[in-house]
């Protein structure tokens, strides 16, 4: 024994290929048995008088009109009513001289077409004699379960009713039972006779079922149930097929890549059209074209069904589909051009077997898939539906071939609910699976989002911490720079004066005036520093105002007049404590020089905005006196050099002019520092910081 | 109250000597309808029993009817004479009748 055999023997039965195969075959067997039992349902009325023998008189001589116009019902001039025409026809047929041929009911014309050539007229009369006894205490009726195509019923030469239009195409009542009530007194206690005039289109499909005579209340129940089973249920099925076809069609419209939906929708539509043959009584087309439409729709259903199954199971077989079309389309066209008798024979003996073979192919195809162990619940549902449809199709095929009676009708359309249920279940299952998958993905996405949000929050917190650290560093640096600047300014300003004072004190003879000057200069410089550190250090106008306060007292003490002419000044870019202090020192030096050396009685300070050609605006600050000037005395002294140095430090231009009319010191301060200037200023500040650091 | 008890007891005493017996059953189920007369020669369930009355019991009565057209005389003793009962029946097409004749017998023949 090989290893493979041992595995096969030890594997449980339900795990083998045989289990699903036997399950499907068993289900098919059950469906076949159920279908066979179902075809036996004939809705016989309880205890009714069954009339199953009749004398048949075919209209071989054409005494009855092949078509009785419906327009009589609307005509103004009615020479002979429809009822009279039918009665004349029946009476003439009954009086043909012959006794008629005794036939058993149900009587199918196709089985006797060869031995009974008169049947080919498509019209005939069934004459039933019956002798009754006993009175009729209730209203009686005559029940005709099925007839093809149309019939008119007479009792004792009185018309009881008929099944619709006798104008071609005549009404089709093969699936519509008929119930005629018998007027009181018409049914005699002795001899009675019933005449049923039958018109069949096409002739081979003609038949008459048994007749039932009973009280109308007895027949009513059977008539009602039979009508629902044969007529109303097919109508509902066709409507359902149409609805599901539209539904799946819309589904396909939104998911066009899944062609199986489109094929299923078209197949359902074809089947809905085909099912119309089961309940449409007055057909809108000539009989032949109607029958051709039915054949075409059935073929379409089979073709599209095969294509659907191929795609549903993800197996492409283009050769088979092409072969089906290559055979089907010529046959359909051939049927249109052939003589009608031949066309019906081609459909019956060629095309219907071909369609059945296609059906068997689909069933075997799906079973093979199960045999390959590609088993899923969807496949089981599909197999079940196809098996049921195939069983019904086989039964219908046997009816059309004459192996089963026509009176029980066709059953293929009863497979539609099974298919619809199966496919609806498949769609529902797919929908629920998609919903579950979407919910799972959403849940995962939600978790990912939450995780991402946590990460972003963590990063944000770290960035904030970094910013805070940077801000603290910057603040510390600013503080350090400012401290360095103040130290430098004190070193360059007040430090120089204090050093000078110490040197004077070291000398043997102390010049008190010089010492006093040095102390005053040190105090002034300290004040300037304090002013430059105040709130007004960034606002030039305010700073000049404070400067005015400082010098006013000095000038007043020297009895000098101050002329003040300061316009409204714009904000100066990068104007901070350092630039303010240097500017103030320049102005202070200019005023001190005017007080000390000019000998004038008037000092003027003016400030205004000037437009410098080819450049940005600048602020012009000018201090003038009307003294003696200094040109001839001390050109290029230390005071002026210092002023020039400070002007250069704050990116300003210093112009000093002196003459017989006095001295003027002018500072040009740019309003907006250019990028280069700004950079230069920053570089110089950096250098200064470096210098300050070195000095330390 | 006393009167009611007396009537009840009297009825019970009278019924003590009465026997009910089905004597014949008939079926008429002709699908084309029918009518006719059924004749029954009654026989007593005991030797001392005499005929009192008779009635019909139907197990099926569809679109038809039956009625006793002639009864034997009350006190008729089948052991001494012929007690004959006739029933006329009729039913329509798709109708039918199943019935039996039930006779009441009493003591008094001995």
mmCIF file of N, CA and C in Angstrom, chain A residues 13 17-35 363 367 370 380 383-384 387-388 391:
data_model
loop_
_atom_site.group_PDB
_atom_site.id
_atom_site.type_symbol
_atom_site.label_atom_id
_atom_site.label_comp_id
_atom_site.label_asym_id
_atom_site.label_seq_id
_atom_site.Cartn_x
_atom_site.Cartn_y
_atom_site.Cartn_z
ATOM 1 N N UNK A 13 -14.726 10.905 5.388
ATOM 2 C CA UNK A 13 -15.487 10.867 4.145
ATOM 3 C C UNK A 13 -15.889 12.269 3.687
ATOM 4 N N UNK A 17 -13.643 14.252 -2.197
ATOM 5 C CA UNK A 17 -14.374 14.841 -3.325
ATOM 6 C C UNK A 17 -15.773 14.256 -3.418
ATOM 7 N N UNK A 18 -15.927 13.026 -2.971
ATOM 8 C CA UNK A 18 -17.206 12.321 -3.157
ATOM 9 C C UNK A 18 -18.338 12.951 -2.351
ATOM 10 N N UNK A 19 -17.992 13.537 -1.228
ATOM 11 C CA UNK A 19 -19.052 14.077 -0.378
ATOM 12 C C UNK A 19 -19.837 15.192 -1.076
ATOM 13 N N UNK A 20 -19.148 16.240 -1.571
ATOM 14 C CA UNK A 20 -19.931 17.278 -2.255
ATOM 15 C C UNK A 20 -20.616 16.771 -3.518
ATOM 16 N N UNK A 21 -19.944 15.876 -4.244
ATOM 17 C CA UNK A 21 -20.549 15.353 -5.471
ATOM 18 C C UNK A 21 -21.834 14.587 -5.172
ATOM 19 N N UNK A 22 -21.757 13.714 -4.177
ATOM 20 C CA UNK A 22 -22.942 12.928 -3.817
ATOM 21 C C UNK A 22 -24.038 13.824 -3.260
ATOM 22 N N UNK A 23 -23.633 14.864 -2.542
ATOM 23 C CA UNK A 23 -24.636 15.799 -2.013
ATOM 24 C C UNK A 23 -25.388 16.469 -3.147
ATOM 25 N N UNK A 24 -24.635 16.926 -4.147
ATOM 26 C CA UNK A 24 -25.275 17.606 -5.282
ATOM 27 C C UNK A 24 -26.155 16.633 -6.059
ATOM 28 N N UNK A 25 -25.628 15.452 -6.323
ATOM 29 C CA UNK A 25 -26.420 14.471 -7.090
ATOM 30 C C UNK A 25 -27.676 14.062 -6.330
ATOM 31 N N UNK A 26 -27.533 13.896 -5.019
ATOM 32 C CA UNK A 26 -28.696 13.561 -4.193
ATOM 33 C C UNK A 26 -29.730 14.671 -4.237
ATOM 34 N N UNK A 27 -29.258 15.909 -4.161
ATOM 35 C CA UNK A 27 -30.191 17.046 -4.233
ATOM 36 C C UNK A 27 -30.903 17.052 -5.576
ATOM 37 N N UNK A 28 -30.146 16.781 -6.636
ATOM 38 C CA UNK A 28 -30.756 16.741 -7.972
ATOM 39 C C UNK A 28 -31.835 15.682 -8.052
ATOM 40 N N UNK A 29 -31.534 14.521 -7.458
ATOM 41 C CA UNK A 29 -32.511 13.432 -7.478
ATOM 42 C C UNK A 29 -33.788 13.846 -6.750
ATOM 43 N N UNK A 30 -33.610 14.483 -5.607
ATOM 44 C CA UNK A 30 -34.769 14.942 -4.845
ATOM 45 C C UNK A 30 -35.572 15.961 -5.656
ATOM 46 N N UNK A 31 -34.874 16.868 -6.300
ATOM 47 C CA UNK A 31 -35.557 17.888 -7.107
ATOM 48 C C UNK A 31 -36.315 17.229 -8.255
ATOM 49 N N UNK A 32 -35.706 16.223 -8.868
ATOM 50 C CA UNK A 32 -36.374 15.534 -9.985
ATOM 51 C C UNK A 32 -37.647 14.860 -9.515
ATOM 52 N N UNK A 33 -37.553 14.182 -8.375
ATOM 53 C CA UNK A 33 -38.746 13.506 -7.844
ATOM 54 C C UNK A 33 -39.817 14.535 -7.522
ATOM 55 N N UNK A 34 -39.399 15.628 -6.883
ATOM 56 C CA UNK A 34 -40.365 16.665 -6.527
ATOM 57 C C UNK A 34 -40.995 17.259 -7.777
ATOM 58 N N UNK A 35 -40.183 17.483 -8.803
ATOM 59 C CA UNK A 35 -40.697 18.058 -10.045
ATOM 60 C C UNK A 35 -41.679 17.108 -10.712
ATOM 61 N N UNK A 363 -24.383 22.375 -16.397
ATOM 62 C CA UNK A 363 -24.487 21.581 -15.165
ATOM 63 C C UNK A 363 -23.209 20.769 -14.937
ATOM 64 N N UNK A 367 -20.473 20.944 -11.948
ATOM 65 C CA UNK A 367 -20.178 19.722 -11.182
ATOM 66 C C UNK A 367 -18.685 19.408 -11.245
ATOM 67 N N UNK A 370 -16.913 21.322 -8.781
ATOM 68 C CA UNK A 370 -17.023 20.723 -7.441
ATOM 69 C C UNK A 370 -16.077 19.542 -7.343
ATOM 70 N N UNK A 380 -22.374 25.898 -4.302
ATOM 71 C CA UNK A 380 -23.490 24.990 -3.978
ATOM 72 C C UNK A 380 -24.822 25.615 -4.369
ATOM 73 N N UNK A 383 -25.160 25.520 -8.084
ATOM 74 C CA UNK A 383 -25.421 24.161 -8.562
ATOM 75 C C UNK A 383 -26.877 23.781 -8.329
ATOM 76 N N UNK A 384 -27.364 24.127 -7.158
ATOM 77 C CA UNK A 384 -28.754 23.802 -6.835
ATOM 78 C C UNK A 384 -29.691 24.461 -7.840
ATOM 79 N N UNK A 387 -29.338 22.887 -11.276
ATOM 80 C CA UNK A 387 -29.922 21.541 -11.296
ATOM 81 C C UNK A 387 -31.437 21.611 -11.411
ATOM 82 N N UNK A 388 -32.046 22.496 -10.634
ATOM 83 C CA UNK A 388 -33.505 22.630 -10.684
ATOM 84 C C UNK A 388 -33.935 23.091 -12.077
ATOM 85 N N UNK A 391 -33.619 20.263 -14.568
ATOM 86 C CA UNK A 391 -34.680 19.253 -14.434
ATOM 87 C C UNK A 391 -35.973 19.752 -15.076
#
